[in-house]
Amino acid sequence: MVSKLDNRKADFEAAFTALLNSKRESDQDVSDAVKAILADVRARGDAAVIDYTSRFDRLDLTPETMRVSAAEIAAARAEVKDDVRAALQEAAERIETFHKRHLPEDDSFTDAQGVTVGARWNAVDAAGIYVPGGKAVYPSSVLMNAIPAKAAGVERIVMVVPAPDGYLNPLVLVAAELAGVTEIYKIGGAQAVGALAYGTDTIAPVDVITGPGNAYVAAAKREVFGTVGIDMIAGPSEILVVADNKNDPRWIAMDLLSQAEHDEVAQSILITDDELFAKMVEDAVEDHLATLPRAVIARTSWDEHGAIIIVSDLAEAAPLVNRLAPEHLELAVDNPRELAKDMKHAGSIFLGRYTPEAIGDYVAGPNHVLPTARNARFTSGLSALNFMKRNTLIECSAESLARIGPAAVTLADEEGLQAHGRSISIRLNRGD
Amino acid sequence: MVSKLDNRKADFEAAFTALLNSKRESDQDVSDAVKAILADVRARGDAAVIDYTSRFDRLDLTPETMRVSAAEIAAARAEVKDDVRAALQEAAERIETFHKRHLPEDDSFTDAQGVTVGARWNAVDAAGIYVPGGKAVYPSSVLMNAIPAKAAGVERIVMVVPAPDGYLNPLVLVAAELAGVTEIYKIGGAQAVGALAYGTDTIAPVDVITGPGNAYVAAAKREVFGTVGIDMIAGPSEILVVADNKNDPRWIAMDLLSQAEHDEVAQSILITDDELFAKMVEDAVEDHLATLPRAVIARTSWDEHGAIIIVSDLAEAAPLVNRLAPEHLELAVDNPRELAKDMKHAGSIFLGRYTPEAIGDYVAGPNHVLPTARNARFTSGLSALNFMKRNTLIECSAESLARIGPAAVTLADEEGLQAHGRSISIRLNRGD
């Protein structure tokens, strides 16, 4: 049964805090197992990766068959229907357009003291994209991970995707080709993360690893962070819908279910100012569940983690939104931009009655890899920035060093770092 | 004895690879100890923090004395000499100017299909700054961590700094005040990281933790990553100087020593195209060591981790620089910008003969918190971006949803996520 909260009631703060702190992820600590796998991949390279793939994916590989061949990609291409390929293409173009708009700009300026300082952005040399395999088929995730890397200018984009029992979905391969992936390997789990981070004889190491995965993949990414960059530690999906009573309750119910169907531990929350409307949405959820293929998963998520929050006025929603910091925030009201002004913490915001969250999952353009588990308080969805880094640049002349150098010498001496100070003063006074 | 490599010799690649892979950090695995401390702080809050501070810093605190008082800050202010305060002020202003130049810009655009997409940046609510205490006195690090947070617009900037045996350096407090730190606590180690990440009765939790620390602090930051954002896992300092024979060898020697004096495991490398010049630098290092207060540390670093690399032509330096991806890169040549063009991987680049690295440690403006251990391949120095995050925004009308919706429905159906598809189609066809 979905939770009900009401901000006019005395117990609201306690109930809201409980909702905020409710755990949806398992506490399963796989870090020791993952450390062992990573150490083994680091030590034995290909041989270790092949062993774990045989054990976990029931697939026997060799260094030669580990990589998906051009023939396999061509076969996949032949299997994908034209309309599906066209939809992927449309999505890819829109995602590329959006991500290319937000490339950071270089800067250089000379200040009043004559010091020239600046910043210069470069892409990483190689990106690794983790894509889940098996039951889950998410070509959209391939696009959402690889296209930002391509937009950043990354030359080598390496995808790993497990092929349990040898099965690889053709759509995933076609999406990879469309998105500009340059190498694909049929491996997954912590062993794939280790291969990307440390490299093997067959797989050259990458600089950044992005993409979703299970608890082992998440733990492995945390472990290799520092050897490579990572995007984030992804948790179960979330949606928070803020809706007034002028919405069709069936639309809002379907939006809530579109997250709930992902996963039993996904979370869908509705904030509304109308109790009757809330009841209508709840009823519509039941109606939809009767015909949804993934009804069992969606019902578990909705009953165990769903919530309906009644507020006396939608203006009261902002502080609740900021505390929840949801991955997806839908504002189904007449003036959503006004309402969004005070809502700082959310991964992606869907404005108005005609912007269901699912449009952002596929074709709108912004990334669907977004911070979960309240991480929107401090981090952003995936973008080209995840695949780039900045050098700063400093250039002094003899004159400008003479102007700003003395303060640096003073501070270096206070910190007890005399060679620091002397490396400046020796240039200010040739006789030093 | 400093290592010598020569790219005209047959064993160069092997020697360079060995240099690249040489370990300078201890393999000490403190993660179990750190996990226990973090769990205890999470469970017992202030009481745990107080216990660990008593044990590790020999300082008995109460929830009331944990926070540095206004009176303590005023006392510190009175102790700092005017010229030192002026130097700090000059540094703070230059750092602020640089960091404010690079605030990201919001964006919104409506495309040909009528879909409005955009991105909006916000600061995090609260930042935690870790500052080492005890022997090390680094007011410059206080400025370099806090000012980017302030430039980003962070309202609450919380500094933690251990006070072993009760000692707190006044300069660190004065720097904190100058930089806009809003709260200071006399705690350090993994317990301070835990207090910042999870919060206690006395210390409200923060959203991002930055700043350098020992192995415990580094392990704690890795562990709380995901509960909060972190900047990076910092390792020992590094400098790579590329210099021709027109430099004063004493200047270059002092630059190499300015990193070596930080730490026995710091690393200073010279790349030059002149063997005789290299010898003169080596001799100058010995001369300087005779008078440097931190000569013992600097000599250990130089002898054990230093290297001189001879190349036949400085144009051959770029691929070596990119493989080393140094924290600091000094280009002491006539045309450093030309040379820098192909050097993609470096934290900060110091251009020309009058730009010693130390000028960037204090007053140039760019941040001195920079990626070490080859992390410049994939990450950047600290900036306002570390304290900000982006929401993306999507707004469709009935018409624009009708244009881009069908492709999304096709992809959702292929992925087996029918509620996703229906949340779009229900809006396209009121009769759905």
mmCIF file of N, CA, C and O in Angstrom, chain B residues 47 187 191 292 411 422:
data_model
loop_
_atom_site.group_PDB
_atom_site.id
_atom_site.type_symbol
_atom_site.label_atom_id
_atom_site.label_comp_id
_atom_site.label_asym_id
_atom_site.label_seq_id
_atom_site.Cartn_x
_atom_site.Cartn_y
_atom_site.Cartn_z
ATOM 1 N N ALA B 47 29.472 11.985 20.219
ATOM 2 C CA ALA B 47 30.200 11.196 21.223
ATOM 3 C C ALA B 47 31.371 10.438 20.576
ATOM 4 O O ALA B 47 32.483 10.395 21.123
ATOM 5 N N ILE B 187 38.442 19.273 14.606
ATOM 6 C CA ILE B 187 38.473 17.820 14.489
ATOM 7 C C ILE B 187 39.143 17.448 13.175
ATOM 8 O O ILE B 187 39.206 18.257 12.250
ATOM 9 N N GLN B 191 37.185 10.603 11.396
ATOM 10 C CA GLN B 191 36.025 11.012 12.197
ATOM 11 C C GLN B 191 35.476 12.365 11.739
ATOM 12 O O GLN B 191 34.250 12.581 11.744
ATOM 13 N N LEU B 292 69.183 24.640 2.405
ATOM 14 C CA LEU B 292 67.723 24.591 2.559
ATOM 15 C C LEU B 292 67.321 23.990 3.908
ATOM 16 O O LEU B 292 67.786 22.904 4.260
ATOM 17 N N LEU B 411 11.151 3.112 -29.004
ATOM 18 C CA LEU B 411 12.308 2.631 -28.219
ATOM 19 C C LEU B 411 11.868 2.029 -26.891
ATOM 20 O O LEU B 411 12.419 1.012 -26.454
ATOM 21 N N ARG B 422 3.559 4.195 -22.761
ATOM 22 C CA ARG B 422 2.166 4.636 -22.579
ATOM 23 C C ARG B 422 2.077 6.026 -21.969
ATOM 24 O O ARG B 422 1.106 6.756 -22.197
#
